[in-house]
Short mmCIF file of C-alpha atoms and ligand atoms in Angstrom, two decimals:
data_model
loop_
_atom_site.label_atom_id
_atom_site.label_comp_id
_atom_site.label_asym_id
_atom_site.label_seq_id
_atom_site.Cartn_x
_atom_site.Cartn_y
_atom_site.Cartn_z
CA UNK A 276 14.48 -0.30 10.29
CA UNK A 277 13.68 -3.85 9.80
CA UNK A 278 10.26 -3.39 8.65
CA UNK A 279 11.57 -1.49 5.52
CA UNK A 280 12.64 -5.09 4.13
CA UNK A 281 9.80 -6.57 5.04
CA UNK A 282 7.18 -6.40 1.93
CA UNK A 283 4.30 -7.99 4.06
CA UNK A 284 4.50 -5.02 6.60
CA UNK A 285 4.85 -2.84 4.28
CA UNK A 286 2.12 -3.47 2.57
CA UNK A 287 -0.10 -3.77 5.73
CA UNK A 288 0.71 -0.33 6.30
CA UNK A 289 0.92 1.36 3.19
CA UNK A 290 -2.73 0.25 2.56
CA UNK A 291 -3.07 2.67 -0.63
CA UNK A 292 0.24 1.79 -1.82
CA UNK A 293 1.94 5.29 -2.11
CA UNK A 294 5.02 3.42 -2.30
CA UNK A 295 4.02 1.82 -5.33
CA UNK A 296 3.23 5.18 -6.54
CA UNK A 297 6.15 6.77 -5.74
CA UNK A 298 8.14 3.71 -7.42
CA UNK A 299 5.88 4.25 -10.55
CA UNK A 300 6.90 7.96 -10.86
CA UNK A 301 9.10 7.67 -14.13
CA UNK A 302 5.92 6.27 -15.92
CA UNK A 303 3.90 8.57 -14.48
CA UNK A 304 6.15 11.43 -15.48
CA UNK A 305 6.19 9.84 -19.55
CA UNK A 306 2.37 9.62 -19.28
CA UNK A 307 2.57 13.37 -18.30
CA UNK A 308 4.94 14.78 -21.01
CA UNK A 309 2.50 12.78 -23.76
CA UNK A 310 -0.69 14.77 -22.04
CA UNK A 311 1.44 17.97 -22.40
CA UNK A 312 2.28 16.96 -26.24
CA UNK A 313 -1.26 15.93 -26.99
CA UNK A 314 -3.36 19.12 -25.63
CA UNK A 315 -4.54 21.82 -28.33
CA UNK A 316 -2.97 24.93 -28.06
CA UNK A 317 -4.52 27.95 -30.42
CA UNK A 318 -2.11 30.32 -31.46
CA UNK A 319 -2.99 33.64 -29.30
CA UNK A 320 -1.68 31.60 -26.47
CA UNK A 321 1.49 32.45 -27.93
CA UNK A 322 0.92 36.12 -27.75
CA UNK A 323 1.35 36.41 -23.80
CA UNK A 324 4.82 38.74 -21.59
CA UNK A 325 4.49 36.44 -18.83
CA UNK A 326 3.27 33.91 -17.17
CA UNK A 327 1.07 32.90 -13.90
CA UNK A 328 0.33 29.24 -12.42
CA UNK A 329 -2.82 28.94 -10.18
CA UNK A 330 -2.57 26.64 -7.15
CA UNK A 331 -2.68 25.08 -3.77
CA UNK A 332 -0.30 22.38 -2.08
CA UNK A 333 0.45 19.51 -4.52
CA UNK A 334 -0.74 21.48 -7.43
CA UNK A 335 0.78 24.57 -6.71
CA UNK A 336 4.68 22.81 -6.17
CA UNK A 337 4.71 22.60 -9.99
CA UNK A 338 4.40 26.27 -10.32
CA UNK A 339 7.48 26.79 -8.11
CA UNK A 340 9.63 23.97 -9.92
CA UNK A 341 8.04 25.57 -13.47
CA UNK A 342 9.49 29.24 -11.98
CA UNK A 343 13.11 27.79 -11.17
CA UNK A 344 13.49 26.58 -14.51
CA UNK A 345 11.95 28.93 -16.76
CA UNK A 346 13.20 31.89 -15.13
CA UNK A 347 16.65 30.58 -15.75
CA UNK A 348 16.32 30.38 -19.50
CA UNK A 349 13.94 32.93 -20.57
CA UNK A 350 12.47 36.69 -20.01
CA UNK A 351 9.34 35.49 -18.97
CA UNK A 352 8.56 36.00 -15.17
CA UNK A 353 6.50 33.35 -13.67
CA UNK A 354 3.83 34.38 -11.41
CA UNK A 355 3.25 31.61 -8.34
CA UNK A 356 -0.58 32.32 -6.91
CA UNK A 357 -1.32 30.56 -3.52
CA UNK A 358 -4.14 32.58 -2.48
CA UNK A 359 -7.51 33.99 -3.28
CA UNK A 360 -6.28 37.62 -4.63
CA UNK A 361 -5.22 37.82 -8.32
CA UNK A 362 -1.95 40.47 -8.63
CA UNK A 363 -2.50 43.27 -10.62
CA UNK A 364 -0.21 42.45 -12.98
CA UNK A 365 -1.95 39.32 -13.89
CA UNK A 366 -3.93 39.97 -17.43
CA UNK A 367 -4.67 39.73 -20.76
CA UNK A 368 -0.82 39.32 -21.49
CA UNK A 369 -0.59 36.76 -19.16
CA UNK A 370 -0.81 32.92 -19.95
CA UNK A 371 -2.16 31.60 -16.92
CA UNK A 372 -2.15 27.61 -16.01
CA UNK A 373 -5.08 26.65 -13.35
CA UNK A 374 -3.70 23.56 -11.67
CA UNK A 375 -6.40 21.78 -9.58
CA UNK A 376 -5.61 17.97 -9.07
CA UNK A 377 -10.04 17.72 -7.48
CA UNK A 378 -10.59 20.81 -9.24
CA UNK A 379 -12.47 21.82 -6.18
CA UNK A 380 -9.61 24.05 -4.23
CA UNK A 381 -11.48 27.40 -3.54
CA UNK A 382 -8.47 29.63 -3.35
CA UNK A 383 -7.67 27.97 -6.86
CA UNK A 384 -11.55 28.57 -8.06
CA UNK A 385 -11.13 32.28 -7.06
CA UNK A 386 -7.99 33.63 -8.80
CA UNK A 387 -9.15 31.21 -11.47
CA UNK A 388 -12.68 33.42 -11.65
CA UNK A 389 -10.36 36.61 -11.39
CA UNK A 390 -7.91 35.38 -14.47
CA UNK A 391 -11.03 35.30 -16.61
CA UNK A 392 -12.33 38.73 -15.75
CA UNK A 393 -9.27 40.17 -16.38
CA UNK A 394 -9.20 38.33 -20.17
CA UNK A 395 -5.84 36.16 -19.47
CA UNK A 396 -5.35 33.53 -21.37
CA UNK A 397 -5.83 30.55 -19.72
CA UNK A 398 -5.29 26.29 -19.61
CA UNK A 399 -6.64 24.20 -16.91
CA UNK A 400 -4.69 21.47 -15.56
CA UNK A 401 -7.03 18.76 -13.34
CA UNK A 402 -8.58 15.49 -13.21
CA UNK A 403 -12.49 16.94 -13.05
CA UNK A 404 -15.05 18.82 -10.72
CA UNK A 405 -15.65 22.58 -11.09
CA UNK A 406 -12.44 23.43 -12.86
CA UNK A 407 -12.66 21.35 -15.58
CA UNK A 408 -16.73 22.64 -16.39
CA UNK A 409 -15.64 26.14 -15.67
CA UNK A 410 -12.57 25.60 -17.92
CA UNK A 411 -14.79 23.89 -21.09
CA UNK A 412 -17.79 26.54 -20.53
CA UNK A 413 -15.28 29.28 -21.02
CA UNK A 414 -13.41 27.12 -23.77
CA UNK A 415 -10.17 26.95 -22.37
CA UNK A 416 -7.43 24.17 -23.23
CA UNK A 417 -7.38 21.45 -20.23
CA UNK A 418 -5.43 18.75 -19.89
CA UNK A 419 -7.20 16.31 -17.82
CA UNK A 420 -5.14 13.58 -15.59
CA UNK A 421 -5.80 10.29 -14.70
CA UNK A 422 -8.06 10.16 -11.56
CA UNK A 423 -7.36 8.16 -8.31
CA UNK A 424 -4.31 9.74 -6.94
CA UNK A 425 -3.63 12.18 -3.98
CA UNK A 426 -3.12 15.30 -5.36
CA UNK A 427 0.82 15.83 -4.39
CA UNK A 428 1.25 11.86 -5.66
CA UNK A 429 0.00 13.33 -9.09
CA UNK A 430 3.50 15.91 -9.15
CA UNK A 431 4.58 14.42 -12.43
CA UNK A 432 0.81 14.77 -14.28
CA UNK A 433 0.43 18.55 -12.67
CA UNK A 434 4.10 19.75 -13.47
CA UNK A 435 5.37 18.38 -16.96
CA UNK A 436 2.73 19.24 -19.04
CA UNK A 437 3.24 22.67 -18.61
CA UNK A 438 6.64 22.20 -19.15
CA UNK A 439 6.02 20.77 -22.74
CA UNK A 440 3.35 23.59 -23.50
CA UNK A 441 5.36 26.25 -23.46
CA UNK A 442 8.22 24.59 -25.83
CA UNK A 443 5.18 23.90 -27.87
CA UNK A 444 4.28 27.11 -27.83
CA UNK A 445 7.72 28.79 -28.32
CA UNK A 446 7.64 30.73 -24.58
CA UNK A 447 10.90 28.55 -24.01
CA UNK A 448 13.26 26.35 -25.64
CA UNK A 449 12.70 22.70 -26.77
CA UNK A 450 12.70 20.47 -23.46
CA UNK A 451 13.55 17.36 -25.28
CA UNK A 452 16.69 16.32 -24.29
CA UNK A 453 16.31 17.37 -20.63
CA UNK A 454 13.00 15.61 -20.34
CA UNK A 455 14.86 12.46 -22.20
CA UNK A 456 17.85 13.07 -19.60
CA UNK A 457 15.15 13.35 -16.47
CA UNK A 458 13.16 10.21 -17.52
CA UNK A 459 16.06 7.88 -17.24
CA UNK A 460 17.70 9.19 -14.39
CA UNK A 461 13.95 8.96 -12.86
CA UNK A 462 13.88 5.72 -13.44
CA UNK A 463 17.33 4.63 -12.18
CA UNK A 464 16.34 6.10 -9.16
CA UNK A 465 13.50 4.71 -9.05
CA UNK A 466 15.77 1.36 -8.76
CA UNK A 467 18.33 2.23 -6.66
CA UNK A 468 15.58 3.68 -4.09
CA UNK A 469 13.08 0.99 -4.55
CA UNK A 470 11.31 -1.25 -1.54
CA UNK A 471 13.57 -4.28 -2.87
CA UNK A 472 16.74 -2.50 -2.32
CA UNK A 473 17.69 -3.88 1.24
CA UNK A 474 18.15 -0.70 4.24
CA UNK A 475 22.16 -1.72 3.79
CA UNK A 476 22.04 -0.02 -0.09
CA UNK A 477 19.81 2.18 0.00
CA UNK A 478 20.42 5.61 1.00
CA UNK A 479 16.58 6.53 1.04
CA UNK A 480 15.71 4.06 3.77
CA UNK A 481 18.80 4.77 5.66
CA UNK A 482 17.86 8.57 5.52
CA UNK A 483 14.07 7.65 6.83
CA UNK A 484 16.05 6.24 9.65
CA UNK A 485 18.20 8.93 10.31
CA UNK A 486 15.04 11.34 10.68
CA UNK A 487 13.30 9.08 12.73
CA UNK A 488 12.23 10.50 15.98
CA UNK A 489 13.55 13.99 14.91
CA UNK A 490 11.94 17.27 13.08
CA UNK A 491 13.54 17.37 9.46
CA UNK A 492 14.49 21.46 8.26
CA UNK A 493 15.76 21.24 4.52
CA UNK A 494 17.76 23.50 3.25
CA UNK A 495 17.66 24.03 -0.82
CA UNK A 496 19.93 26.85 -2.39
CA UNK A 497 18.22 30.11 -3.97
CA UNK A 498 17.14 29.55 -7.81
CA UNK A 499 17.97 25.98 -7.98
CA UNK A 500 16.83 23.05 -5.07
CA UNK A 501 14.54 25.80 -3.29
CA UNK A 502 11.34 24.18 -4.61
CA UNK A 503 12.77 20.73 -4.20
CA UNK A 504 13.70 21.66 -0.08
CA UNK A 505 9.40 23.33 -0.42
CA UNK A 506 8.48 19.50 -1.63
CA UNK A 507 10.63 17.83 0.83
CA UNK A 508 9.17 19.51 3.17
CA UNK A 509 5.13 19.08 2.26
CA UNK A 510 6.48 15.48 1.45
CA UNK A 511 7.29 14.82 5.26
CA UNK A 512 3.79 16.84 6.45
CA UNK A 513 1.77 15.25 4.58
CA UNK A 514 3.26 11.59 4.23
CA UNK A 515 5.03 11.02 7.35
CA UNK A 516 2.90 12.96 9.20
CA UNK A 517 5.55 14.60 10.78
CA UNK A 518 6.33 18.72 11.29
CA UNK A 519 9.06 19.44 9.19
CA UNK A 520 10.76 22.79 8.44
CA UNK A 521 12.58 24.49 5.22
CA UNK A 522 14.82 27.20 3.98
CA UNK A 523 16.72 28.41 1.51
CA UNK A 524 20.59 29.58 1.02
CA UNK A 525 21.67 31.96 1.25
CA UNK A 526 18.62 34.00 2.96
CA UNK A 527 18.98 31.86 5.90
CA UNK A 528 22.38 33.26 6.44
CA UNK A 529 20.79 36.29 7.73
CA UNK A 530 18.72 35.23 10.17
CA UNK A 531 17.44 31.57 10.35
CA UNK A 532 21.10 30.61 11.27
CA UNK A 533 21.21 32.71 14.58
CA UNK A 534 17.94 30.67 15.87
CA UNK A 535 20.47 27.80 16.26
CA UNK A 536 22.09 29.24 19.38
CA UNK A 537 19.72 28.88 22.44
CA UNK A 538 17.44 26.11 23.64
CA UNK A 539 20.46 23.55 22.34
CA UNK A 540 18.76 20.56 24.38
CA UNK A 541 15.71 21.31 21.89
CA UNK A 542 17.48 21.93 19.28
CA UNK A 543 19.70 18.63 18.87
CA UNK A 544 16.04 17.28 17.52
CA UNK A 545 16.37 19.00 14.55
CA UNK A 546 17.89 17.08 12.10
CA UNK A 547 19.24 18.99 8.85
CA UNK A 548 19.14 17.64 5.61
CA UNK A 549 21.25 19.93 2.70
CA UNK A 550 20.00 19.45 -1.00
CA UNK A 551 23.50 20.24 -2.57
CA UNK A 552 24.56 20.46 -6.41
CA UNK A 553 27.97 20.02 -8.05
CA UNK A 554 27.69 23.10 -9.23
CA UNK A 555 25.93 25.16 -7.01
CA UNK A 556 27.64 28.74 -6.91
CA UNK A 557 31.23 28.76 -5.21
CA UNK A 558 29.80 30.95 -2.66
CA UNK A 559 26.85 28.57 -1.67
CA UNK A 560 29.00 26.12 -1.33
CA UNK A 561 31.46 27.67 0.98
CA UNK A 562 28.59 29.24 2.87
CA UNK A 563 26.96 25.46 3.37
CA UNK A 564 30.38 24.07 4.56
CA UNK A 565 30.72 27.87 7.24
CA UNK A 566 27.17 26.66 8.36
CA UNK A 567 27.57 23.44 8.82
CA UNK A 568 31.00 24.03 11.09
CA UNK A 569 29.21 27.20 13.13
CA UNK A 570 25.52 25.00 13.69
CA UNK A 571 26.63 21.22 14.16
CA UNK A 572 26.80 21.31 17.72
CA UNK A 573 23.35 22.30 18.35
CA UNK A 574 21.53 20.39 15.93
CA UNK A 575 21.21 16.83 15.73
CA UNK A 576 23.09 16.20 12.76
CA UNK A 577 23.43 17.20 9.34
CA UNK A 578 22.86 15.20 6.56
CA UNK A 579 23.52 16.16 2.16
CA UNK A 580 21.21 14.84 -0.79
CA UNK A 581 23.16 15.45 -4.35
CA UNK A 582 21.61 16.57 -7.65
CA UNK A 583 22.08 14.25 -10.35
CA UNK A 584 22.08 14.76 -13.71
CA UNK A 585 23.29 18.20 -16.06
CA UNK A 586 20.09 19.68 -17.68
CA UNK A 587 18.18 21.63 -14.37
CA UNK A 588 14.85 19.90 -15.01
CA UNK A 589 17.15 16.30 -14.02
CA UNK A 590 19.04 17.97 -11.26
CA UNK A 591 15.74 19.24 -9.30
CA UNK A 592 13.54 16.28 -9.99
CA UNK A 593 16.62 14.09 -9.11
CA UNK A 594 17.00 15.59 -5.47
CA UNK A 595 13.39 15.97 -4.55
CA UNK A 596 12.56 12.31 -6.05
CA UNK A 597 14.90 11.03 -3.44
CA UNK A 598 12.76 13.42 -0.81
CA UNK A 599 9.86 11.28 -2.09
CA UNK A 600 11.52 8.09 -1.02
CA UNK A 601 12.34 9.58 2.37
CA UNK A 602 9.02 10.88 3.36
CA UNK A 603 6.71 7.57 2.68
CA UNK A 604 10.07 5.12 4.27
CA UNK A 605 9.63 7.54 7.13
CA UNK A 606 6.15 6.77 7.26
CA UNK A 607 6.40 3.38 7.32
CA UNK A 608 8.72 3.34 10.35
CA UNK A 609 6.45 4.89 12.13
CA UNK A 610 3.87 3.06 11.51
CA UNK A 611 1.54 5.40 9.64
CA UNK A 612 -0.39 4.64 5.98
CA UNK A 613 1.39 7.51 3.85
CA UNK A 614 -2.17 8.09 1.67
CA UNK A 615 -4.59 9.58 4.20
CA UNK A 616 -4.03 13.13 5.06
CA UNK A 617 -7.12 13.51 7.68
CA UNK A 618 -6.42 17.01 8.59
CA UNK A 619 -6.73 18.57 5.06
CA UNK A 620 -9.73 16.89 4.20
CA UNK A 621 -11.87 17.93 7.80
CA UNK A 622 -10.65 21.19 6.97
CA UNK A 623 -11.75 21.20 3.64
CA UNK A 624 -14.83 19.71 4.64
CA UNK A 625 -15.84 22.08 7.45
CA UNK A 626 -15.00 25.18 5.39
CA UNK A 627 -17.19 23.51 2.60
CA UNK A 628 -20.29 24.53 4.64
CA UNK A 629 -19.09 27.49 5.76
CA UNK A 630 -18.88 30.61 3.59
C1 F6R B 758 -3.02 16.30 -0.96
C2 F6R B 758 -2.24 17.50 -1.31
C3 F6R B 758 -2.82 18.85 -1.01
C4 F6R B 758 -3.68 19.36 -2.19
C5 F6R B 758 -4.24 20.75 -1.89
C6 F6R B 758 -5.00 21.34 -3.06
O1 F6R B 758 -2.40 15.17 -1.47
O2 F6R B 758 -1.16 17.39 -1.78
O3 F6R B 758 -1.75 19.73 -0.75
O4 F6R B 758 -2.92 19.40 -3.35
O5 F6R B 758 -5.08 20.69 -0.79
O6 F6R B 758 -5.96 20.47 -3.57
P1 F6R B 758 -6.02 20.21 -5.15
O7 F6R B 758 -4.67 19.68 -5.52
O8 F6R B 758 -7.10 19.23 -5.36
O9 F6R B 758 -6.31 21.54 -5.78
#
């Protein structure tokens, strides 16, 4: 746990500084809502039912996030596409956003090609390659981000923007004041989790050392941290290099919770980490605390990260920030640079030549 005070180490390990990155996240995320104010939006993008986001990994996690909020406060279903098949329902009503952080995602590149078949009305989110040439040959709105990140370091660049478009557009109501309310709270968490805060006051270390050694499983709650437990989860892959697990309440009720009977000398590995909220249903709540009481014996332990904030935009960012924190301390303790994520990229590379 040491080495989590110890800048020198850190920074010999960290070699692409995804720390820094991750500390930088409330600027990032006010460079982001500016793209989203700045883009041009023609008026048929208005005329759309519902709505689709194109994407893969770290530039698909936005859609998700972009469905739990929207679908709270408007009729407009959001479509999530990981995958190479378009849904029917996906068309010229639809306002589709292409999020590619290379641009160069096949899956993305195919449902993109399928959007623009079908007529849908379309705006490109990426920092370049085929995306953003397909996107200006067919004349479509793109907002481009800054190069030189990893794709799932990018969150705030892919995510916001949309956010902003559709106030702009009128799809849902003005985001001002919870953007306003999610920039500062970003940004005193930012603080409060930071590599300067010692292990003793700062719960994001001491979390990284809690999970040390053991296979996370977050659980979010159905309509709210769902999305945040998804990014938690990727978080921990991808930057801790470590297998880590997720569900949702209440669904696991129903099943998930029964595979915590057997194999208990396997099973006290897991560790458990609940992404809670004030005010999460009554129901949730009292399910969380049933769970916790029928399951602790057989897990490792159980751990809760709160939501902060009121609007939902500064509740979900709030909890899977902190998930941020956790996933690159945990890569630190053990030893491994956050940035590189070898795996992806030799797949990526041997598919390349492959079709
Ligand atoms: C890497 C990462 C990946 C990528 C995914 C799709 O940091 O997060 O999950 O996001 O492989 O690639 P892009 O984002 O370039 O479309």
């Amino acid at each position: 746990m040491v080495i989590l005070d110890d800048t020198g180490k850190i920074k010999e390990i960290d070699r692409s500084g995804m720390l820094r990155t991750v500390e930088e996240f409330p600027r990032q995320c006010r460079d982001a809502v500016s793209l989203g104010e700045e883009v041009k939006l023609s008026e048929d993008l208005k005329k759309v039912s519902s709505l689709a986001v194109l994407g893969m990994g770290g530039s698909g996690i936005g859609g998700d996030l972009l469905k739990t909020i929207v679908e709270s406060e408007s009729k407009l279903s959001v479509s999530v596409v990981k995958g190479y098949d378009l849904p029917r329902h996906i068309d010229s009503d639809t306002l589709v956003f292409a999020v590619s952080y290379s641009g160069e995602t096949e899956e993305t590149l195919s449902v993109f090609a399928q959007a623009i078949d079908r007529r849908a009305k379309i705006i490109a989110i990426t920092s370049g390659g085929s995306l953003q040439e397909q996107a200006a040959r067919n004349g479509f709105s793109t907002i481009k981000v800054p190069t030189g990140y990893q794709p799932r370091a990018a969150l705030g660049f892919l995510f916001l923007p949309m956010l902003i478009v559709l106030s702009r557009l009128g799809l849902i109501s003005s985001q001002e004041a919870a953007v306003s309310e999610a920039l500062g709270l970003l940004a005193a968490l930012s603080s409060r989790f930071s590599s300067k805060q010692p292990v003793s006051e700062n719960s994001a270390k001491q979390l990284a050392g809690e999970l040390l050694g053991k296979f996370p499983v977050i659980y979010g709650s159905d309509g709210l941290t769902a999305p945040a437990a998804l990014r938690w989860k990727c978080q921990l892959d991808e930057n801790s290099k470590v297998q880590a697990f997720w569900n949702v309440f209440p669904e696991l009720n129903h099943n998930e919770i029964v595979g915590w009977e057997l194999l208990k000398e396997l099973t006290r590995n897991f560790v458990l980490v609940f992404l809670r909220d004030k005010k999460e249903h009554p129901r949730i709540a009292k399910r969380m605390e049933i769970t916790r009481e029928l399951i602790s014996g057989h897990v490792g332990a159980i751990h809760q990260v709160w939501c902060e904030g009121k609007s939902r935009l500064a509740k979900i960012l709030s909890v899977l920030y902190q998930g941020d924190f956790v996933s690159v301390y945990l890569a630190l303790l053990n030893g491994a640079d956050p940035t590189p994520v070898d795996r992806i990229r030799l797949l990526k590379e041997r598919l390349a030549g492959n079709w």
